[in-house]
Amino acid sequence: MKGWSPLLALLGCSAVHAADIPAGTQLATEQVVVRHLKDEPASLSPLKLVGLPELQVLRDLFEGLLTQGPDGKPVPAVAVRWENKDNQLFTFHLRPDARWSNGDPVKAGDFVYGWRKLVDPKEAATFAWFAQLARFDKVDEIMAGKLPASELGVKALDDHTLQVTLSQPVPYFLSLLTHPSLSPLHQASIEKFGNQWTQPGKLVGNGAFVLSSRVVNEKLDLIPNPHYWDKAHTVLTRVIFMPINQETAATKRYLAGDLHITESFPKEQYDKLMKEIPGQVYTPMQLGTYYYAFNTRQPPLSDVRVRKALSYAIDRALIADKVLGTGEKPAYHFTPDVTAGFEPKANLLSSSSQQELDNKAQALLKEAGYGPDKPLKLSLLYNTAEVHKKMALAIANMWKQKLGAQVELTNQEWKTYLDSRQSGQFEVIRSSWVADYNDPSAFLGLWGSHHSGNMTGFANATYDQLLSKAATTRDSGARSRLFDEAESILEQQAPIAPIYQYTNARLIKPWLKGYPINNPEDVAYSRQLYIVKH
């Protein structure tokens, strides 16, 4: 990279945001990285992001109060320090050298403006629910149209001091602040350009990079933000995001040298890729769990003995090793092992042999009144995808061989499947959950009696009380014990059968360095990346 010096390399090692370059590393002359996106971003506005394609680009274009370190933990970004009173009143002090890409200073009022737009019902922001999750004071009333957005619990005490009031303590609040939906917004450019403000040459961001050009369904071109506060330690001179929605096509482009990193690869190619390019295949653990959910509202799944029998009879180790075989781990509890603040405890599923579990399953099903003369009959619903079909066939076979169950497999296209799930038109349904923030509550909250994602009909007052108590408990050890108790109730009541913990499979060129492969949320900023001489 032109202009790169040993002094900058040394500084880079000590800076929070910089690429962590070991001493003596020789960098490539050209510092251009081509990154794969799974689809064309729906929008480049933090108010209109939908999922991963938008998130990957927005993390480069915008920066919030906090950002994530390589391990996924929140670290200072626009905010250099803060005070916290009872996890409910926060005062953030903004760095004086933070600048927008047009040179304007980033002020506390920019966060007030952005967050008010996020919760304003007129904006219909896709991640407005994230502000509810953060429990900003008055957010529910504002989103219900009962109060104006100006009543939100956030205010600028001065240009560099932001005060945030929550309606209740939120122990994981700082982690939420790393999400792009809570980025500041540049009011002047949005008001000047209206709906066109996200176009190249009009988009004013405060991240390490700025949008240079964009060809829809082909590429997004980013160059360093000349006014970014830590620009001296940004190594890359250009970042190209390439939308390719087919895993096979992306893998071909990668192998041809057109991409430096992919977002995924076809699982059926895992063995082949491991033989041909073993040092470029990564399958780190991810904050996600694949599971089957039981409809507890009606027979036969209203009987806890039947639910337990079905869960026990699933050979999770066999599925992880043989059916999948791409680094996944068996799920003996719903919360993944890599979740912050969660220390998985041994339970019946993890401490028993599969033969012992099968014996218990057979005894439970017999106790529930099922046997050769009265076989258990049920339907298993999954959305159309090869991996879900493979999983359904394997598990249905386990239930048939071990329990004599007669299982009808039904697959539906995504939209129809969602309708069936939301209306409770299923007996057993395949599903998965990937967390939006790194905390056990992001998983266990799903089975609260009022959570919109709880499709099982499961409701347990004690479980709800444990979640409520965890939400207001500051001591990490005490919170962990509360979550353990919640996991224990899920095991005892079995509204779901966790099956495996997700990995985040991807391919990375050996000369591309700095990718935070051990971040369980898979958050990667291009400012962390660099290319070594090769």
Coordinates of C-alpha atoms in Angstrom, one line a residue:
M1 CA 0.0 0.0 0.0
K2 CA 1.5 3.4 -1.0
G3 CA 2.4 5.6 1.9
W4 CA 2.4 2.7 4.4
S5 CA 5.2 2.9 6.9
P6 CA 6.6 0.8 9.8
L7 CA 5.4 3.6 12.2
L8 CA 1.8 3.2 11.0
A9 CA 2.1 -0.5 11.4
L10 CA 3.2 -0.1 15.0
L11 CA 0.4 2.3 15.7
G12 CA -2.0 -0.1 14.0
C13 CA -1.2 -2.8 16.5
S14 CA -2.2 -0.6 19.5
A15 CA -5.3 1.0 18.1
V16 CA -8.7 -0.4 18.9
H17 CA -10.1 0.0 15.4
A18 CA -7.0 -0.7 13.4
A19 CA -6.0 -3.8 11.5
D20 CA -3.9 -5.8 13.9
I21 CA -0.7 -6.3 11.9
P22 CA 2.1 -8.3 13.5
A23 CA 5.5 -6.6 13.5
G24 CA 7.6 -7.4 10.4
T25 CA 4.6 -8.2 8.2
Q26 CA 5.1 -7.4 4.5
L27 CA 2.0 -5.9 3.0
A28 CA 0.9 -6.3 -0.6
T29 CA 1.3 -3.2 -2.9
E30 CA -2.4 -3.4 -3.8
Q31 CA -4.8 -3.2 -0.9
V32 CA -8.1 -3.9 -2.6
V33 CA -10.5 -6.5 -1.2
V34 CA -13.5 -8.1 -2.9
R35 CA -16.2 -9.3 -0.5
H36 CA -19.2 -11.5 -1.3
L37 CA -22.7 -10.5 -0.3
K38 CA -25.5 -13.1 -0.3
D39 CA -27.8 -10.6 -2.1
E40 CA -28.2 -7.1 -3.3
P41 CA -28.7 -4.8 -0.3
A42 CA -32.3 -3.6 -0.1
S43 CA -31.2 -0.2 1.1
L44 CA -28.1 1.6 2.4
S45 CA -30.1 3.5 5.0
P46 CA -29.8 2.3 8.7
L47 CA -33.5 2.8 8.8
K48 CA -34.3 0.4 6.0
L49 CA -31.8 -2.5 6.6
V50 CA -33.4 -5.9 6.3
G51 CA -30.6 -8.5 7.0
L52 CA -27.1 -9.6 6.4
P53 CA -26.5 -8.0 2.9
E54 CA -27.3 -4.5 4.3
L55 CA -25.5 -5.0 7.6
Q56 CA -22.2 -6.0 6.0
V57 CA -22.1 -2.7 4.0
L58 CA -23.6 -0.4 6.6
R59 CA -20.8 -1.4 9.1
D60 CA -18.3 0.2 6.8
L61 CA -20.4 3.3 6.0
F62 CA -21.6 4.2 9.5
E63 CA -20.3 3.9 13.0
G64 CA -22.3 4.0 16.3
L65 CA -21.4 5.0 19.8
L66 CA -19.8 1.6 20.2
T67 CA -18.4 -1.0 17.8
Q68 CA -17.2 -4.6 18.2
G69 CA -13.7 -5.8 18.8
P70 CA -12.4 -9.0 17.1
D71 CA -13.9 -11.1 19.9
G72 CA -17.4 -9.5 19.5
K73 CA -17.3 -7.5 22.7
P74 CA -18.3 -3.8 22.6
V75 CA -15.5 -1.2 22.5
P76 CA -15.5 2.6 22.2
A77 CA -16.2 4.1 18.8
V78 CA -17.9 7.5 18.4
A79 CA -18.2 7.4 22.2
V80 CA -14.9 7.4 24.0
R81 CA -16.3 6.9 27.5
W82 CA -19.6 6.7 29.4
E83 CA -21.2 6.5 32.8
N84 CA -24.0 4.1 33.7
K85 CA -26.4 4.4 36.6
D86 CA -28.3 1.2 37.4
N87 CA -28.2 0.0 33.7
Q88 CA -30.9 2.6 33.1
L89 CA -29.3 6.0 32.8
F90 CA -26.3 6.3 30.4
T91 CA -24.2 9.4 29.7
F92 CA -22.0 9.0 26.6
H93 CA -19.0 11.4 25.8
L94 CA -18.3 11.7 22.1
R95 CA -14.9 11.9 20.7
P96 CA -14.2 15.5 19.4
D97 CA -12.4 14.3 16.3
A98 CA -15.4 12.2 14.9
R99 CA -16.3 13.5 11.5
W100 CA -18.9 12.8 8.8
S101 CA -17.5 11.9 5.3
N102 CA -18.2 15.5 4.2
G103 CA -16.1 16.9 7.1
D104 CA -18.9 18.0 9.4
P105 CA -18.4 17.1 13.1
V106 CA -20.4 14.2 14.4
K107 CA -22.6 15.6 17.2
A108 CA -24.8 14.1 19.9
G109 CA -27.7 15.6 18.1
D110 CA -27.0 13.4 15.1
F111 CA -27.8 10.3 17.3
V112 CA -30.9 12.0 18.7
Y113 CA -32.1 12.7 15.1
G114 CA -31.3 9.2 13.9
W115 CA -32.9 7.4 16.8
R116 CA -36.1 9.5 16.7
K117 CA -36.5 8.6 13.0
L118 CA -35.9 5.0 13.9
V119 CA -38.9 4.9 16.2
D120 CA -41.2 7.3 14.3
P121 CA -44.1 5.2 13.0
K122 CA -44.2 7.4 9.8
E123 CA -40.7 6.1 8.9
A124 CA -41.7 2.4 9.2
A125 CA -38.1 1.5 10.0
T126 CA -37.5 -2.2 9.7
F127 CA -35.5 -2.4 12.9
A128 CA -37.6 -0.1 15.0
W129 CA -38.2 -3.2 17.2
F130 CA -34.5 -3.0 18.1
A131 CA -35.2 0.3 20.0
Q132 CA -38.0 -1.5 21.9
L133 CA -35.5 -4.3 22.7
A134 CA -33.2 -1.6 24.1
R135 CA -36.1 -0.2 26.2
F136 CA -35.6 3.4 25.3
D137 CA -37.9 5.4 27.6
K138 CA -41.3 6.1 26.0
V139 CA -40.5 3.9 22.9
D140 CA -43.6 1.8 23.1
E141 CA -45.9 4.8 23.4
I142 CA -44.1 6.5 20.4
M143 CA -44.3 3.5 18.2
A144 CA -48.0 3.1 19.1
G145 CA -48.6 6.7 17.9
K146 CA -49.5 7.9 21.4
L147 CA -46.5 10.2 21.8
P148 CA -44.3 12.1 19.3
A149 CA -40.8 10.8 18.6
S150 CA -39.4 13.9 20.4
E151 CA -40.4 12.2 23.7
L152 CA -37.9 9.4 23.2
G153 CA -35.5 8.9 26.2
V154 CA -32.5 10.4 24.5
K155 CA -31.1 14.0 24.5
A156 CA -28.0 15.9 23.6
L157 CA -26.7 17.7 26.7
D158 CA -24.2 19.4 24.4
D159 CA -22.5 18.7 21.1
H160 CA -20.4 15.9 22.6
T161 CA -22.6 14.6 25.4
L162 CA -25.5 12.2 24.9
Q163 CA -27.8 11.1 27.6
V164 CA -29.9 8.0 27.2
T165 CA -32.8 7.0 29.6
L166 CA -34.2 3.5 29.6
S167 CA -37.6 2.5 30.9
Q168 CA -36.0 -0.5 32.7
P169 CA -32.5 -1.8 33.3
V170 CA -31.1 -3.6 30.3
P171 CA -27.9 -5.5 31.1
Y172 CA -26.9 -6.0 27.5
F173 CA -27.6 -2.4 26.4
L174 CA -24.0 -1.7 25.4
S175 CA -23.9 -4.7 23.1
L176 CA -27.1 -3.4 21.3
L177 CA -25.4 -0.1 20.6
T178 CA -23.0 -1.8 18.1
H179 CA -25.9 -2.5 15.7
P180 CA -26.1 -0.4 12.6
S181 CA -29.7 0.4 13.1
L182 CA -28.6 2.7 16.0
S183 CA -26.2 4.7 13.9
P184 CA -26.3 8.5 13.8
L185 CA -27.8 10.1 10.7
H186 CA -26.6 13.3 8.8
Q187 CA -29.8 15.4 8.9
A188 CA -28.7 18.0 6.4
S189 CA -28.0 15.6 3.5
I190 CA -31.2 13.5 4.2
E191 CA -33.3 16.7 4.1
K192 CA -31.5 17.9 1.0
F193 CA -31.7 14.7 -1.1
G194 CA -34.8 13.0 0.4
N195 CA -35.2 9.4 -0.7
Q196 CA -32.1 9.7 -2.9
W197 CA -29.7 10.4 0.0
T198 CA -28.1 6.9 -0.1
Q199 CA -26.9 7.3 -3.7
P200 CA -23.1 7.6 -4.4
G201 CA -22.0 11.2 -4.0
K202 CA -25.0 12.0 -1.8
L203 CA -24.6 9.5 1.0
V204 CA -22.9 11.1 4.0
G205 CA -21.7 8.5 6.5
N206 CA -19.3 8.5 9.5
G207 CA -17.8 5.0 9.0
A208 CA -14.3 4.1 7.9
F209 CA -15.4 4.0 4.2
V210 CA -17.7 6.0 1.9
L211 CA -19.7 4.8 -1.1
S212 CA -17.9 5.6 -4.3
S213 CA -20.1 3.9 -6.9
R214 CA -22.9 1.3 -7.2
V215 CA -24.1 -0.9 -10.0
V216 CA -27.2 -2.8 -8.8
N217 CA -26.9 -6.6 -8.7
E218 CA -23.2 -6.2 -9.7
K219 CA -21.1 -4.4 -7.2
L220 CA -20.8 -1.7 -4.5
D221 CA -17.5 0.2 -4.5
L222 CA -16.2 1.8 -1.3
I223 CA -13.1 3.9 -0.7
P224 CA -11.7 5.2 2.6
N225 CA -13.6 8.1 4.3
P226 CA -11.0 10.9 4.2
H227 CA -12.4 12.4 7.4
Y228 CA -12.7 9.2 9.5
W229 CA -11.2 9.8 12.9
D230 CA -8.9 6.7 12.7
K231 CA -8.2 6.9 8.9
A232 CA -4.4 6.7 9.6
H233 CA -4.9 3.0 10.5
T234 CA -7.2 2.0 7.6
V235 CA -5.1 -0.2 5.4
L236 CA -7.4 -1.0 2.5
T237 CA -7.7 1.5 -0.3
R238 CA -10.8 0.0 -1.8
V239 CA -13.5 -2.5 -0.8
I240 CA -15.8 -4.0 -3.4
F241 CA -18.9 -5.8 -2.3
M242 CA -20.2 -8.3 -4.9
P243 CA -23.9 -9.5 -4.6
I244 CA -24.2 -13.2 -5.6
N245 CA -27.2 -15.1 -4.2
Q246 CA -26.2 -18.6 -5.3
E247 CA -23.6 -20.3 -3.0
T248 CA -22.3 -22.5 -5.9
A249 CA -21.8 -19.4 -8.1
A250 CA -20.0 -17.5 -5.4
T251 CA -17.7 -20.5 -4.7
K252 CA -16.9 -20.7 -8.4
R253 CA -16.0 -17.0 -8.5
Y254 CA -13.9 -17.4 -5.4
L255 CA -12.0 -20.4 -6.9
A256 CA -11.5 -18.3 -10.1
G257 CA -9.9 -15.5 -8.0
D258 CA -12.8 -13.0 -8.4
L259 CA -13.6 -12.9 -4.6
H260 CA -11.3 -12.8 -1.6
I261 CA -14.0 -14.0 0.8
T262 CA -17.4 -15.7 0.6
E263 CA -20.3 -15.5 2.9
S264 CA -20.9 -19.2 2.6
F265 CA -20.3 -22.3 0.4
P266 CA -22.4 -25.3 -0.5
K267 CA -22.1 -27.8 2.4
E268 CA -22.0 -30.7 0.0
Q269 CA -18.7 -29.3 -1.3
Y270 CA -17.1 -29.3 2.2
D271 CA -15.1 -32.5 1.8
K272 CA -13.9 -31.6 -1.7
L273 CA -12.9 -28.0 -0.6
M274 CA -11.1 -29.4 2.5
K275 CA -9.0 -31.6 0.3
E276 CA -8.2 -29.0 -2.3
I277 CA -7.9 -25.8 -0.3
P278 CA -7.8 -26.8 3.4
G279 CA -6.3 -23.6 4.7
Q280 CA -9.1 -21.5 3.1
V281 CA -12.1 -23.3 4.6
Y282 CA -13.5 -21.8 7.8
T283 CA -16.5 -23.1 9.9
P284 CA -16.5 -21.0 13.1
M285 CA -19.3 -21.4 15.6
Q286 CA -22.2 -19.0 15.2
L287 CA -24.9 -17.6 17.5
G288 CA -27.5 -19.8 16.1
T289 CA -29.5 -23.0 16.9
Y290 CA -31.3 -25.4 14.5
Y291 CA -34.3 -27.0 16.3
Y292 CA -37.7 -28.7 15.9
A293 CA -40.7 -27.1 17.6
F294 CA -43.7 -29.0 18.9
N295 CA -47.3 -27.7 18.8
T296 CA -48.2 -28.1 22.5
R297 CA -51.8 -26.9 21.9
Q298 CA -53.2 -30.2 20.6
P299 CA -52.6 -34.0 20.8
P300 CA -50.3 -35.8 20.4
L301 CA -47.8 -33.1 21.2
S302 CA -49.8 -31.7 24.1
D303 CA -48.4 -34.6 26.1
V304 CA -45.0 -33.7 27.5
R305 CA -44.0 -37.4 27.5
V306 CA -44.4 -37.6 23.8
R307 CA -42.4 -34.4 23.3
K308 CA -39.6 -35.7 25.5
A309 CA -39.6 -39.1 23.7
L310 CA -39.2 -37.4 20.3
S311 CA -36.4 -35.2 21.6
Y312 CA -34.5 -38.0 23.3
A313 CA -34.6 -40.2 20.2
I314 CA -32.8 -37.7 18.1
D315 CA -29.1 -38.7 17.8
R316 CA -27.6 -35.3 17.7
A317 CA -24.0 -36.4 17.5
L318 CA -24.8 -38.6 14.5
I319 CA -26.5 -35.7 12.8
A320 CA -23.7 -33.2 13.5
D321 CA -21.0 -35.7 12.4
K322 CA -22.6 -37.6 9.5
V323 CA -25.7 -35.9 8.2
L324 CA -24.0 -32.5 8.2
G325 CA -20.3 -33.0 8.8
T326 CA -19.2 -29.4 8.4
G327 CA -18.2 -28.5 11.9
E328 CA -21.6 -28.2 13.6
K329 CA -21.9 -29.1 17.2
P330 CA -24.8 -31.1 18.8
A331 CA -27.2 -28.8 20.6
Y332 CA -28.1 -30.2 24.1
H333 CA -29.6 -26.9 25.1
F334 CA -31.2 -24.0 23.1
T335 CA -28.6 -21.4 23.9
P336 CA -25.4 -21.9 21.9
D337 CA -22.1 -22.6 23.8
V338 CA -20.5 -19.4 22.4
T339 CA -23.1 -17.1 23.8
A340 CA -21.6 -14.4 26.1
G341 CA -22.7 -14.8 29.7
F342 CA -23.8 -18.4 29.3
E343 CA -22.0 -21.3 30.8
P344 CA -23.7 -24.5 29.6
K345 CA -24.4 -27.0 32.4
A346 CA -24.6 -30.7 31.9
N347 CA -28.1 -32.0 31.5
L348 CA -29.8 -35.3 30.6
L349 CA -29.2 -34.9 26.9
S350 CA -25.5 -34.1 27.2
S351 CA -24.6 -36.6 30.0
S352 CA -26.5 -39.7 28.8
S353 CA -25.4 -42.1 26.1
Q354 CA -27.7 -42.3 23.1
Q355 CA -28.7 -45.8 24.1
E356 CA -29.8 -44.6 27.5
L357 CA -31.8 -41.8 25.9
D358 CA -33.4 -44.2 23.4
N359 CA -34.5 -46.4 26.3
K360 CA -36.0 -43.5 28.2
A361 CA -37.8 -42.4 25.0
Q362 CA -39.3 -45.8 24.5
A363 CA -40.5 -46.0 28.1
L364 CA -42.0 -42.5 27.9
L365 CA -43.9 -43.2 24.7
K366 CA -45.2 -46.5 26.1
E367 CA -46.3 -44.7 29.3
A368 CA -48.2 -42.2 27.0
G369 CA -50.2 -45.1 25.6
Y370 CA -48.4 -45.7 22.3
G371 CA -47.0 -49.0 21.0
P372 CA -47.3 -51.5 18.2
D373 CA -51.1 -51.6 18.4
K374 CA -51.3 -47.8 18.6
P375 CA -48.4 -46.3 16.8
L376 CA -47.6 -42.6 17.2
K377 CA -48.7 -40.7 14.1
L378 CA -47.5 -37.2 13.4
S379 CA -46.6 -34.7 10.6
L380 CA -43.3 -32.9 10.3
L381 CA -43.2 -29.6 8.4
Y382 CA -40.1 -28.0 6.9
N383 CA -39.5 -25.3 4.3
T384 CA -38.2 -26.3 1.0
A385 CA -34.4 -26.7 1.1
E386 CA -32.1 -29.6 0.6
V387 CA -30.5 -29.4 4.1
H388 CA -34.0 -29.4 5.7
K389 CA -35.1 -32.3 3.7
K390 CA -32.0 -34.3 4.6
M391 CA -32.5 -33.5 8.2
A392 CA -36.2 -34.4 8.1
L393 CA -35.5 -37.8 6.5
A394 CA -32.8 -38.6 9.0
I395 CA -34.9 -37.7 12.1
A396 CA -38.1 -39.3 10.8
N397 CA -36.2 -42.5 10.3
M398 CA -34.8 -42.3 13.9
W399 CA -38.4 -41.9 15.2
K400 CA -39.6 -44.8 13.1
Q401 CA -36.8 -47.2 14.0
K402 CA -36.6 -46.4 17.7
L403 CA -40.3 -45.5 18.5
G404 CA -42.3 -47.1 15.7
A405 CA -43.6 -43.6 14.9
Q406 CA -45.3 -43.0 11.6
V407 CA -44.1 -39.6 10.3
E408 CA -45.6 -37.7 7.4
L409 CA -43.1 -35.3 5.8
T410 CA -44.5 -32.1 4.4
N411 CA -42.4 -29.4 2.7
Q412 CA -43.7 -25.9 1.8
E413 CA -42.2 -22.9 0.1
W414 CA -41.0 -20.2 2.4
K415 CA -44.1 -17.9 2.4
T416 CA -46.5 -20.8 2.8
Y417 CA -44.4 -22.3 5.5
L418 CA -44.4 -19.0 7.4
D419 CA -48.2 -18.8 7.2
S420 CA -48.4 -22.3 8.6
R421 CA -46.0 -21.5 11.4
Q422 CA -47.7 -18.3 12.4
S423 CA -51.2 -19.8 12.3
G424 CA -50.2 -22.9 14.3
Q425 CA -51.0 -25.3 11.4
F426 CA -48.4 -27.9 12.2
E427 CA -47.5 -30.7 14.6
V428 CA -43.7 -30.7 14.4
I429 CA -42.0 -27.9 12.5
R430 CA -38.3 -27.3 11.7
S431 CA -37.0 -23.9 12.6
S432 CA -33.8 -22.0 13.6
W433 CA -32.9 -19.0 15.6
V434 CA -29.9 -16.7 15.0
A435 CA -29.4 -14.0 17.6
D436 CA -29.4 -10.2 16.9
Y437 CA -27.2 -9.6 19.9
N438 CA -24.9 -11.7 22.0
D439 CA -26.7 -12.5 25.3
P440 CA -28.7 -15.6 26.5
S441 CA -31.8 -13.5 26.6
A442 CA -31.6 -13.3 22.8
F443 CA -32.4 -17.0 22.7
L444 CA -34.3 -17.8 25.9
G445 CA -36.6 -14.8 25.4
L446 CA -38.1 -16.5 22.4
W447 CA -40.0 -18.9 24.6
G448 CA -41.5 -16.3 26.8
S449 CA -45.3 -16.6 26.8
H450 CA -45.8 -13.2 25.0
H451 CA -42.9 -13.5 22.4
S452 CA -44.3 -13.2 18.8
G453 CA -41.8 -15.9 17.7
N454 CA -43.1 -18.5 20.1
M455 CA -45.0 -20.7 17.8
T456 CA -45.3 -23.7 20.2
G457 CA -48.1 -22.5 22.5
F458 CA -45.7 -23.1 25.4
A459 CA -46.4 -20.8 28.4
N460 CA -44.8 -21.2 31.8
A461 CA -45.2 -18.5 34.5
T462 CA -42.0 -19.6 36.3
Y463 CA -40.1 -19.4 33.0
D464 CA -41.4 -15.9 32.4
Q465 CA -40.5 -14.8 35.9
L466 CA -36.9 -16.1 35.4
L467 CA -36.6 -14.0 32.2
S468 CA -38.0 -10.9 33.9
K469 CA -35.6 -11.3 36.9
A470 CA -32.6 -11.8 34.6
A471 CA -33.5 -8.6 32.7
T472 CA -33.0 -6.5 35.9
T473 CA -30.1 -8.5 37.5
R474 CA -26.7 -6.8 37.1
D475 CA -24.6 -9.6 38.7
S476 CA -23.3 -11.8 35.8
G477 CA -23.1 -14.9 38.0
A478 CA -26.7 -14.5 39.2
R479 CA -27.9 -13.8 35.6
S480 CA -26.1 -17.0 34.4
R481 CA -27.9 -19.1 37.1
L482 CA -31.3 -17.7 36.1
F483 CA -30.7 -18.6 32.5
D484 CA -29.6 -22.1 33.6
E485 CA -32.9 -22.4 35.4
A486 CA -34.8 -21.3 32.3
E487 CA -32.9 -23.9 30.2
S488 CA -33.8 -26.5 32.7
I489 CA -37.5 -25.7 32.3
L490 CA -37.2 -26.0 28.6
E491 CA -35.6 -29.4 29.0
Q492 CA -38.3 -30.6 31.4
Q493 CA -41.2 -29.3 29.4
A494 CA -39.7 -29.9 25.9
P495 CA -41.7 -27.5 23.8
I496 CA -38.7 -27.7 21.4
A497 CA -35.9 -30.2 20.5
P498 CA -32.6 -28.3 19.9
I499 CA -30.6 -30.3 17.3
Y500 CA -27.4 -28.6 16.4
Q501 CA -25.5 -25.3 16.8
Y502 CA -24.8 -23.4 13.7
T503 CA -21.4 -22.7 12.1
N504 CA -20.7 -19.8 9.8
A505 CA -19.0 -21.5 6.8
R506 CA -17.0 -19.3 4.5
L507 CA -13.9 -19.3 2.3
I508 CA -11.1 -16.8 2.9
K509 CA -8.0 -16.3 0.7
P510 CA -4.8 -17.1 2.7
W511 CA -3.3 -13.6 2.0
L512 CA -6.3 -11.8 3.4
K513 CA -5.7 -11.2 7.1
G514 CA -7.6 -9.6 9.9
Y515 CA -10.9 -11.3 9.5
P516 CA -12.3 -11.8 13.1
I517 CA -13.1 -15.4 12.6
N518 CA -13.8 -16.0 16.3
N519 CA -16.5 -13.3 16.6
P520 CA -19.7 -15.4 17.3
E521 CA -21.8 -12.7 15.7
D522 CA -19.7 -12.8 12.5
V523 CA -19.3 -9.0 12.6
A524 CA -16.4 -7.9 10.3
Y525 CA -15.4 -4.4 9.5
S526 CA -13.3 -3.8 6.4
R527 CA -11.1 -1.5 8.4
Q528 CA -9.8 -4.6 10.3
L529 CA -8.7 -6.3 7.0
Y530 CA -5.4 -6.1 5.1
I531 CA -3.6 -8.1 2.4
V532 CA -0.1 -9.5 2.9
K533 CA 2.5 -9.9 0.2
H534 CA 1.9 -13.1 -1.8

